[in-house]
Short mmCIF file of C-alpha atoms in Angstrom, two decimals:
data_model
loop_
_atom_site.label_atom_id
_atom_site.label_comp_id
_atom_site.label_asym_id
_atom_site.label_seq_id
_atom_site.Cartn_x
_atom_site.Cartn_y
_atom_site.Cartn_z
CA UNK W 5 136.03 41.71 97.28
CA UNK W 6 137.36 42.85 101.14
CA UNK W 7 139.04 46.31 101.07
CA UNK W 8 142.21 46.07 102.09
CA UNK W 9 143.74 47.97 104.75
CA UNK W 10 145.54 50.82 103.76
CA UNK W 11 143.05 51.78 100.68
CA UNK W 12 140.61 51.76 103.58
CA UNK W 13 142.65 54.00 105.56
CA UNK W 14 142.32 56.39 102.72
CA UNK W 15 139.20 56.26 102.03
CA UNK W 16 138.59 57.57 105.72
CA UNK W 17 140.86 60.10 104.95
CA UNK W 18 138.96 61.84 102.24
CA UNK W 19 136.48 61.67 103.75
CA UNK W 20 137.48 63.37 106.99
CA UNK W 21 139.03 66.06 105.01
CA UNK W 22 135.29 66.70 102.47
CA UNK W 23 133.80 66.96 106.34
CA UNK W 24 136.83 69.84 107.35
CA UNK W 25 136.27 71.20 103.81
CA UNK W 26 132.37 71.64 103.91
CA UNK W 27 132.79 72.90 107.27
CA UNK W 28 134.97 76.11 106.58
CA UNK W 29 132.48 78.27 104.46
CA UNK W 30 129.09 77.79 103.25
CA UNK W 31 127.89 77.17 99.76
CA UNK W 32 131.01 77.28 98.51
CA UNK W 33 132.03 73.83 96.54
CA UNK W 34 129.16 72.60 93.93
CA UNK W 35 130.46 68.99 94.09
CA UNK W 36 132.43 66.32 95.58
CA UNK W 37 133.62 62.64 94.42
CA UNK W 38 132.05 60.26 97.33
CA UNK W 39 132.25 56.76 98.23
CA UNK W 40 129.64 54.29 97.85
CA UNK W 41 128.94 50.79 97.39
CA UNK W 42 129.19 50.97 94.23
CA UNK W 43 132.38 53.10 94.06
CA UNK W 44 132.98 56.90 93.55
CA UNK W 45 130.14 59.08 92.16
CA UNK W 46 129.39 62.59 92.39
CA UNK W 47 127.15 64.77 94.87
CA UNK W 48 126.22 67.99 94.09
CA UNK W 49 125.68 70.75 96.39
CA UNK W 50 124.20 74.06 95.91
CA UNK W 51 127.00 76.75 95.88
CA UNK W 52 127.87 80.08 95.40
CA UNK W 53 130.68 82.74 94.40
CA UNK W 54 133.52 84.05 96.97
CA UNK W 55 132.58 87.70 97.54
CA UNK W 56 134.77 90.23 96.14
CA UNK W 57 135.83 93.88 95.58
CA UNK W 58 133.39 95.29 92.58
CA UNK W 59 135.18 97.92 92.09
CA UNK W 60 138.18 96.97 90.22
CA UNK W 61 135.36 95.46 87.41
CA UNK W 62 132.86 97.95 87.01
CA UNK W 63 132.48 100.80 84.51
CA UNK W 64 131.62 104.45 85.66
CA UNK W 65 129.62 107.18 83.68
CA UNK W 66 129.60 110.74 84.98
CA UNK W 67 126.78 112.92 83.89
CA UNK W 68 126.61 115.54 82.26
CA UNK W 69 129.84 114.84 80.84
CA UNK W 70 131.17 118.08 81.50
CA UNK W 71 130.81 118.17 84.77
CA UNK W 72 134.13 116.63 85.91
CA UNK W 73 136.19 119.66 86.32
CA UNK W 74 139.69 120.62 85.08
CA UNK W 75 138.48 121.99 81.65
CA UNK W 76 139.41 124.44 82.22
CA UNK W 77 141.26 125.07 84.70
CA UNK W 78 139.50 126.29 88.20
CA UNK W 79 140.92 126.70 91.25
CA UNK W 80 138.50 125.56 94.39
CA UNK W 81 138.61 126.28 98.09
CA UNK W 82 138.03 123.82 101.00
CA UNK W 83 135.01 124.29 103.74
CA UNK W 84 137.83 124.29 106.46
CA UNK W 85 139.51 127.25 104.98
CA UNK W 86 136.88 128.77 102.60
CA UNK W 87 139.20 131.96 102.08
CA UNK W 88 142.56 130.38 101.61
CA UNK W 89 141.68 129.33 97.25
CA UNK W 90 145.12 128.19 96.31
CA UNK W 91 143.75 124.47 94.58
CA UNK W 92 143.54 124.63 91.17
CA UNK W 93 141.92 121.35 88.79
CA UNK W 94 143.59 120.99 85.82
CA UNK W 95 143.10 117.95 83.21
CA UNK W 96 146.01 119.19 81.57
CA UNK W 97 148.39 118.20 83.87
CA UNK W 98 148.25 114.67 85.33
CA UNK W 99 149.29 115.91 89.47
CA UNK W 100 146.41 118.26 88.88
CA UNK W 101 144.13 116.30 86.80
CA UNK W 102 140.94 114.86 88.81
CA UNK W 103 139.13 112.17 85.90
CA UNK W 104 136.38 109.44 87.15
CA UNK W 105 138.34 106.32 87.30
CA UNK W 106 140.08 107.57 90.32
CA UNK W 107 136.91 106.68 92.10
CA UNK W 108 138.29 103.09 92.42
CA UNK W 109 142.35 103.34 92.23
CA UNK W 110 144.51 101.52 94.32
CA UNK W 111 145.78 104.63 96.69
CA UNK W 112 149.43 103.96 96.66
CA UNK W 113 151.96 105.61 98.75
CA UNK W 114 149.30 107.15 101.19
CA UNK W 115 148.46 109.85 98.76
CA UNK W 116 144.83 110.07 98.11
CA UNK W 117 143.49 110.48 94.52
CA UNK W 118 139.79 111.47 93.46
CA UNK W 119 137.61 112.62 91.50
CA UNK W 120 136.02 116.27 91.67
CA UNK W 121 133.29 118.37 89.85
CA UNK W 122 133.58 122.19 89.03
CA UNK W 123 132.87 124.60 92.09
CA UNK W 124 129.30 125.90 92.49
CA UNK W 125 129.43 128.64 90.28
CA UNK W 126 126.25 128.74 88.55
CA UNK W 127 124.18 128.73 91.94
CA UNK W 128 121.63 128.99 92.41
CA UNK W 129 121.26 126.42 89.64
CA UNK W 130 121.56 123.15 91.38
CA UNK W 131 124.79 121.18 91.47
CA UNK W 132 123.58 118.06 89.94
CA UNK W 133 125.68 115.14 88.48
CA UNK W 134 124.69 111.27 88.76
CA UNK W 135 127.44 108.39 88.49
CA UNK W 136 126.30 105.60 86.74
CA UNK W 137 128.05 102.24 87.67
CA UNK W 138 127.73 98.93 85.40
CA UNK W 139 128.93 95.86 85.36
CA UNK W 140 126.95 94.19 83.06
CA UNK W 141 126.27 91.17 85.46
CA UNK W 142 123.84 90.49 87.76
CA UNK W 143 125.51 90.53 91.34
CA UNK W 144 124.63 89.59 94.26
CA UNK W 145 125.84 92.13 98.00
CA UNK W 146 127.34 90.48 100.76
CA UNK W 147 128.83 93.21 102.83
CA UNK W 148 127.65 97.23 103.28
CA UNK W 149 128.48 100.12 99.87
CA UNK W 150 131.19 102.50 101.03
CA UNK W 151 131.18 105.83 98.74
CA UNK W 152 134.30 107.96 100.25
CA UNK W 153 133.82 111.71 100.18
CA UNK W 154 136.80 113.85 100.22
CA UNK W 155 135.65 118.23 101.11
CA UNK W 156 132.74 116.96 102.94
CA UNK W 157 129.74 114.92 102.45
CA UNK W 158 126.61 115.80 100.28
CA UNK W 159 123.69 117.42 102.01
CA UNK W 160 121.16 115.70 99.52
CA UNK W 161 121.96 112.17 97.44
CA UNK W 162 120.12 109.46 96.78
CA UNK W 163 121.12 105.80 95.88
CA UNK W 164 119.09 104.13 92.68
CA UNK W 165 119.41 100.55 91.22
CA UNK W 166 118.99 98.59 88.74
CA UNK W 167 117.73 95.12 87.61
CA UNK W 168 117.90 95.48 83.82
CA UNK W 169 120.97 96.99 82.99
CA UNK W 170 119.93 100.42 83.59
CA UNK W 171 116.98 100.28 82.51
CA UNK W 172 114.86 101.44 84.37
CA UNK W 173 115.35 102.24 87.96
CA UNK W 174 114.64 102.71 91.94
CA UNK W 175 115.74 104.36 94.74
CA UNK W 176 117.97 102.14 97.27
CA UNK W 177 118.01 104.32 99.87
CA UNK W 178 117.58 108.07 100.51
CA UNK W 179 120.24 110.45 102.34
CA UNK W 180 119.84 114.36 102.80
CA UNK W 181 120.39 116.42 106.47
CA UNK W 182 117.02 116.91 106.01
CA UNK W 183 114.57 113.92 105.07
CA UNK W 184 111.58 115.48 105.20
CA UNK W 185 112.64 119.04 104.27
CA UNK W 186 114.33 117.07 101.06
CA UNK W 187 112.05 114.13 100.31
CA UNK W 188 109.04 114.52 102.23
CA UNK W 189 110.36 111.44 104.33
CA UNK W 190 110.79 110.75 108.57
CA UNK W 191 114.20 109.53 108.36
CA UNK W 192 114.76 106.38 109.49
CA UNK W 193 117.27 104.00 110.20
CA UNK W 194 118.10 100.64 109.44
CA UNK W 195 118.81 99.65 113.43
CA UNK W 196 114.99 101.01 113.26
CA UNK W 197 113.76 97.81 110.92
CA UNK W 198 112.62 94.82 111.94
CA UNK W 199 112.10 91.59 109.47
CA UNK W 200 109.11 92.44 108.19
CA UNK W 201 109.83 95.38 106.54
CA UNK W 202 113.83 95.22 106.48
CA UNK W 203 113.53 95.51 102.27
CA UNK W 204 111.78 99.05 102.88
CA UNK W 205 113.28 102.36 101.16
CA UNK W 206 114.21 104.46 103.96
CA UNK W 207 116.09 108.00 103.89
CA UNK W 208 119.06 109.20 106.60
CA UNK W 209 120.28 111.29 107.61
CA UNK W 210 122.96 109.95 109.55
CA UNK W 211 125.43 110.62 106.75
CA UNK W 212 124.72 114.29 105.52
CA UNK W 213 124.69 116.06 108.26
CA UNK W 214 128.20 118.41 109.09
CA UNK W 215 130.51 117.60 111.43
CA UNK W 216 133.04 119.89 110.47
CA UNK W 217 135.88 116.74 111.07
CA UNK W 218 137.69 115.82 107.82
CA UNK W 219 137.47 111.54 109.59
CA UNK W 220 133.59 111.62 108.14
CA UNK W 221 134.21 111.20 104.78
CA UNK W 222 132.08 108.05 104.08
CA UNK W 223 128.34 107.20 103.05
CA UNK W 224 126.94 103.65 103.49
CA UNK W 225 124.48 101.66 102.82
CA UNK W 226 123.99 99.48 105.26
CA UNK W 227 123.98 95.09 104.63
CA UNK W 228 125.37 94.11 107.49
CA UNK W 229 122.87 95.52 109.88
CA UNK W 230 120.33 93.74 107.26
CA UNK W 231 121.54 90.74 107.82
CA UNK W 232 122.00 90.92 111.13
CA UNK W 233 117.94 91.26 111.67
CA UNK W 234 118.09 87.62 110.95
CA UNK W 235 121.49 86.20 111.43
CA UNK W 236 122.67 88.21 114.90
CA UNK W 237 124.48 90.85 114.84
CA UNK W 238 128.15 89.01 114.32
CA UNK W 239 126.33 86.82 111.74
CA UNK W 240 126.54 83.69 114.13
CA UNK W 241 122.89 82.28 112.10
CA UNK W 242 123.55 82.49 108.83
CA UNK W 243 121.11 79.45 108.24
CA UNK W 244 118.47 81.35 109.66
CA UNK W 245 119.61 84.20 107.29
CA UNK W 246 118.98 81.46 104.14
CA UNK W 247 116.96 80.40 105.57
CA UNK W 248 114.79 83.95 105.33
CA UNK W 249 116.18 83.82 101.88
CA UNK W 250 114.44 81.13 100.66
CA UNK W 251 111.03 81.94 102.30
CA UNK W 252 110.29 85.31 102.36
CA UNK W 253 109.11 87.55 99.37
CA UNK W 254 111.19 90.11 97.77
CA UNK W 255 114.84 89.50 100.37
CA UNK W 256 117.27 87.83 98.07
CA UNK W 257 115.76 90.14 94.87
CA UNK W 258 116.80 93.35 97.41
CA UNK W 259 120.06 92.75 97.58
CA UNK W 260 120.58 92.23 93.47
CA UNK W 261 121.01 94.15 90.91
CA UNK W 262 122.97 94.70 87.84
CA UNK W 263 123.52 98.71 87.69
CA UNK W 264 123.53 101.37 90.88
CA UNK W 265 123.26 104.82 90.61
CA UNK W 266 124.77 107.88 92.40
CA UNK W 267 122.27 111.23 92.42
CA UNK W 268 124.24 113.95 93.82
CA UNK W 269 121.40 116.65 94.28
CA UNK W 270 122.83 119.34 96.64
CA UNK W 271 127.36 119.26 98.06
CA UNK W 272 128.33 119.62 101.33
CA UNK W 273 127.57 123.23 102.75
CA UNK W 274 129.62 122.94 106.04
CA UNK W 275 126.61 123.44 108.63
CA UNK W 276 125.81 126.77 107.07
CA UNK W 277 123.48 128.07 104.08
CA UNK W 278 124.65 128.54 100.92
CA UNK W 279 127.32 131.71 100.98
CA UNK W 280 126.89 133.49 97.22
CA UNK W 281 130.24 135.09 97.92
CA UNK W 282 132.57 132.26 98.02
CA UNK W 283 131.20 129.26 95.36
CA UNK W 284 134.15 128.21 95.24
CA UNK W 285 134.26 125.80 97.77
CA UNK W 286 130.81 124.27 96.90
CA UNK W 287 131.73 120.94 95.24
CA UNK W 288 131.88 117.01 94.97
CA UNK W 289 134.73 114.62 95.21
CA UNK W 290 134.59 110.68 95.70
CA UNK W 291 137.86 109.27 96.02
CA UNK W 292 136.94 105.61 95.95
CA UNK W 293 133.31 103.58 96.36
CA UNK W 294 133.65 99.67 97.49
CA UNK W 295 130.86 97.79 96.92
CA UNK W 296 131.36 93.71 98.13
CA UNK W 297 130.10 91.51 96.44
CA UNK W 298 128.81 88.44 94.52
CA UNK W 299 128.34 87.05 90.78
CA UNK W 300 124.59 85.84 91.03
CA UNK W 301 124.69 82.50 89.54
CA UNK W 302 121.87 81.26 91.10
CA UNK W 303 123.25 78.85 93.59
CA UNK W 304 124.96 77.06 90.50
CA UNK W 305 128.57 78.33 90.71
CA UNK W 306 131.25 78.62 93.24
CA UNK W 307 133.45 80.27 90.98
CA UNK W 308 133.26 83.79 89.17
CA UNK W 309 135.60 84.70 86.06
CA UNK W 310 136.51 87.90 84.00
CA UNK W 311 136.44 86.15 80.15
CA UNK W 312 136.19 88.39 76.99
CA UNK W 313 136.17 91.49 79.53
CA UNK W 314 132.60 90.18 81.32
CA UNK W 315 132.34 89.08 84.51
CA UNK W 316 130.75 85.29 83.80
CA UNK W 317 129.43 82.49 86.09
CA UNK W 318 132.01 79.05 85.99
CA UNK W 319 128.52 77.02 85.72
CA UNK W 320 127.72 73.73 87.36
CA UNK W 321 124.74 71.33 87.66
CA UNK W 322 125.02 70.84 83.87
CA UNK W 323 123.89 74.53 83.35
CA UNK W 324 125.25 77.59 81.01
CA UNK W 325 124.73 81.28 81.31
CA UNK W 326 126.33 84.26 81.96
CA UNK W 327 124.44 83.59 85.19
CA UNK W 328 123.69 79.12 85.22
CA UNK W 329 120.48 80.46 83.85
CA UNK W 330 119.56 77.60 81.56
CA UNK W 331 120.16 73.91 81.36
CA UNK W 332 123.41 72.84 79.18
CA UNK W 333 122.72 71.59 75.20
CA UNK W 334 121.67 67.66 75.99
CA UNK W 335 120.60 68.17 79.45
CA UNK W 336 117.52 69.05 80.50
CA UNK W 337 115.13 69.40 84.52
CA UNK W 338 111.35 69.84 84.49
CA UNK W 339 111.13 73.68 84.42
CA UNK W 340 114.94 75.33 85.51
CA UNK W 341 114.95 76.51 88.51
CA UNK W 342 118.10 78.23 90.97
CA UNK W 343 119.34 75.98 93.58
CA UNK W 344 118.14 75.88 96.83
CA UNK W 345 119.69 77.04 99.77
CA UNK W 346 117.37 74.51 101.99
CA UNK W 347 118.18 72.68 103.50
CA UNK W 348 120.90 74.03 104.83
CA UNK W 349 124.35 73.54 105.16
CA UNK W 350 124.48 72.37 101.67
CA UNK W 351 120.95 73.00 100.27
CA UNK W 352 119.21 71.45 96.67
CA UNK W 353 121.53 71.75 93.44
CA UNK W 354 119.18 71.32 91.55
CA UNK W 355 121.03 70.04 88.92
CA UNK W 356 119.69 69.63 85.08
CA UNK W 357 119.30 66.35 84.25
CA UNK W 358 120.16 64.83 81.23
CA UNK W 359 117.82 64.45 78.66
CA UNK W 360 115.75 61.75 75.83
CA UNK W 361 113.76 62.89 72.43
CA UNK W 362 112.37 66.06 73.00
CA UNK W 363 108.60 66.55 72.02
CA UNK W 364 106.35 69.36 70.25
CA UNK W 365 106.84 72.09 73.24
CA UNK W 366 104.32 73.48 73.63
CA UNK W 367 105.60 77.27 74.87
CA UNK W 368 102.93 79.86 76.30
CA UNK W 369 102.41 81.83 72.65
CA UNK W 370 102.05 85.01 74.57
CA UNK W 371 105.95 84.25 76.11
CA UNK W 372 107.80 82.89 73.71
CA UNK W 373 109.53 84.56 70.73
CA UNK W 374 108.07 81.24 68.68
CA UNK W 375 106.95 77.89 68.79
CA UNK W 376 109.88 76.06 68.70
CA UNK W 377 111.74 74.81 71.43
CA UNK W 378 116.35 74.23 71.81
CA UNK W 379 117.44 70.67 72.23
CA UNK W 380 116.99 71.54 75.96
CA UNK W 381 113.22 71.21 75.89
CA UNK W 382 113.42 75.17 76.05
CA UNK W 383 111.47 77.78 74.50
CA UNK W 384 113.30 80.93 73.25
CA UNK W 385 111.90 83.32 75.69
CA UNK W 386 110.72 87.43 75.13
CA UNK W 387 111.97 90.20 77.73
CA UNK W 388 111.03 89.42 80.78
CA UNK W 389 109.67 86.26 80.42
CA UNK W 390 111.62 83.20 81.95
CA UNK W 391 110.51 78.92 82.64
CA UNK W 392 110.91 76.49 80.44
CA UNK W 393 107.44 77.23 78.70
CA UNK W 394 107.79 80.96 78.98
CA UNK W 395 105.02 80.65 81.18
CA UNK W 396 106.19 83.13 84.27
CA UNK W 397 107.66 86.49 84.63
CA UNK W 398 110.92 87.78 86.01
CA UNK W 399 111.08 90.16 89.35
CA UNK W 400 109.76 93.57 87.95
CA UNK W 401 107.89 92.38 85.56
CA UNK W 402 104.21 90.88 85.50
CA UNK W 403 102.19 88.83 83.09
CA UNK W 404 99.21 91.00 81.42
CA UNK W 405 98.46 88.95 78.57
CA UNK W 406 103.14 88.33 79.00
CA UNK W 407 105.31 89.83 81.33
CA UNK W 408 104.87 93.35 81.30
CA UNK W 409 108.08 95.59 83.10
CA UNK W 410 106.35 96.69 86.45
CA UNK W 411 105.58 100.68 87.11
CA UNK W 412 105.34 100.42 90.38
CA UNK W 413 105.02 97.29 93.10
CA UNK W 414 104.85 96.12 96.71
CA UNK W 415 108.60 95.35 96.90
CA UNK W 416 110.60 96.72 95.40
CA UNK W 417 109.27 100.05 92.80
CA UNK W 418 107.33 102.07 96.21
CA UNK W 419 105.18 104.42 95.34
CA UNK W 420 106.19 107.84 97.24
CA UNK W 421 104.93 110.03 99.32
CA UNK W 422 101.83 107.97 100.61
CA UNK W 423 100.66 107.05 96.57
CA UNK W 424 99.09 103.81 95.80
CA UNK W 425 100.26 101.21 93.39
CA UNK W 426 97.49 100.29 90.64
CA UNK W 427 98.01 96.03 89.72
CA UNK W 428 101.75 97.15 89.46
CA UNK W 429 100.93 99.75 86.28
CA UNK W 430 100.84 103.20 87.91
CA UNK W 431 101.34 104.99 91.17
CA UNK W 432 97.99 107.39 92.02
CA UNK W 433 99.37 110.07 93.96
CA UNK W 434 97.66 112.31 96.43
CA UNK W 435 97.13 115.84 95.05
CA UNK W 436 100.33 117.56 96.24
CA UNK W 437 102.91 114.93 94.52
CA UNK W 438 103.43 113.57 91.04
CA UNK W 439 105.95 111.73 88.74
CA UNK W 440 105.92 107.84 87.75
CA UNK W 441 106.61 106.94 91.76
CA UNK W 442 105.07 110.58 93.00
CA UNK W 443 108.67 111.09 93.90
CA UNK W 444 108.01 115.17 92.87
CA UNK W 445 105.91 118.00 94.44
CA UNK W 446 103.50 118.67 92.39
CA UNK W 447 103.92 122.46 92.30
CA UNK W 448 107.61 122.68 92.71
CA UNK W 449 109.50 125.87 90.80
CA UNK W 450 106.06 127.03 89.38
CA UNK W 451 105.03 130.24 90.40
CA UNK W 452 102.70 131.50 93.12
CA UNK W 453 103.96 128.30 95.09
CA UNK W 454 104.59 127.70 98.84
CA UNK W 455 106.84 125.56 99.47
CA UNK W 456 105.77 123.97 102.75
CA UNK W 457 102.57 122.51 100.68
CA UNK W 458 104.80 120.08 98.99
CA UNK W 459 105.46 118.62 101.74
CA UNK W 460 102.55 119.10 103.75
CA UNK W 461 99.34 118.32 103.68
CA UNK W 462 96.24 119.19 105.54
CA UNK W 463 94.21 116.44 107.53
CA UNK W 464 91.01 116.76 104.58
CA UNK W 465 93.15 117.17 101.76
CA UNK W 466 94.62 113.43 102.68
CA UNK W 467 91.02 111.56 103.56
CA UNK W 468 90.17 112.93 100.49
CA UNK W 469 92.82 111.81 99.04
CA UNK W 470 92.21 108.14 100.60
CA UNK W 471 89.30 107.55 99.87
CA UNK W 472 89.56 108.62 96.16
CA UNK W 473 92.57 105.33 96.79
CA UNK W 474 90.09 103.51 97.82
CA UNK W 475 87.50 104.07 95.03
CA UNK W 476 89.92 103.66 92.39
CA UNK W 477 91.02 99.87 93.89
CA UNK W 478 87.24 99.03 94.12
CA UNK W 479 86.50 99.41 90.54
CA UNK W 480 90.09 98.41 89.62
#
């Protein structure tokens, strides 16, 4: 039966509207009702939530607990006027208190509010602070992380991330006024990176040196500049970025996290050595932490909502779970997998199909908790294990009679200072370094130690170290 003219015009208008919507943004709709000869039907697309500011949803923990100023009340100075110490921090007075929640509040009426630590009155004991940020959700960075410091940026700081809700941590970026002195690393900028080493953990001096300007407050973890390596300086070629996300090992995981941590290791010094006669001017103060990101939904959701106090994906494609990481009851796929950015511009949704009766499950005995599977055909996996039969390992794990957490790897958990990663389970360190990732000078804090020797190896020592590492690899 032929379609009447008014219905035909309406159908064409709907198709035109759909095309306009598709061109407004990539991967922001999950399905669309389309007309076919057999009538309307759903067409599915890979989809992801829009970016948003994650500071409104983060939980902040500051350690040690007594590092926040104000209890007892304390005077402090500024580096610009180091001998005018008329400011006071007092936790019992709202106008003079500087609690941690002021790192994520909205500034009102132009008044800057900030969290602040005690002053460095216990010098030479290091003024060390850890600030942990958690969301109880997997997230993906979409733009630069920006931390705004008042009264000077730290001269030494580390940004860490976790992929497993804070159980283990790995460095994201090092910051220092002298990278070689602080971490034994040559300074680099993100602009120095290329497509082959874009996920390298670097140390930058760009945000730590004293410039004497109140406007120099921000410390960044540059995400846009890394995106630009693939998408161009103005991010016009996003198709190429999404293609690389699929094809380049570890790239997408590099921008993924569940928790972040700031390790503040030395405050701003005003461009000089520590002046022990006026320690009231040394402290940390943060007015804002901005983290633009999106919920990680494995390309199975176009929205993310706050439910029961937790961010959760609004799953499509017959998937379920906080990250849309399983099929809904009554649906299954040959093997669950995330949606794909390819082929651009709509990607592959990889939806879960309706299931029939499930057979004996054939769960992997080493990866699963028991031999039974659920109605979707998925086995119940042990920690770090994934896949329909629990036969694969999640990022950060290696299969060794089951999935075990990586101690090190070549992508995210990098051995530092020339160390070598052996079978993802051990960093073999050069003689002058120690620690899980060879991040600590071996002689640090020991009597009779020449501080310079911790950062430099003689040519002979380096050759012996390389020879030992080669022999270990050969025997492994």
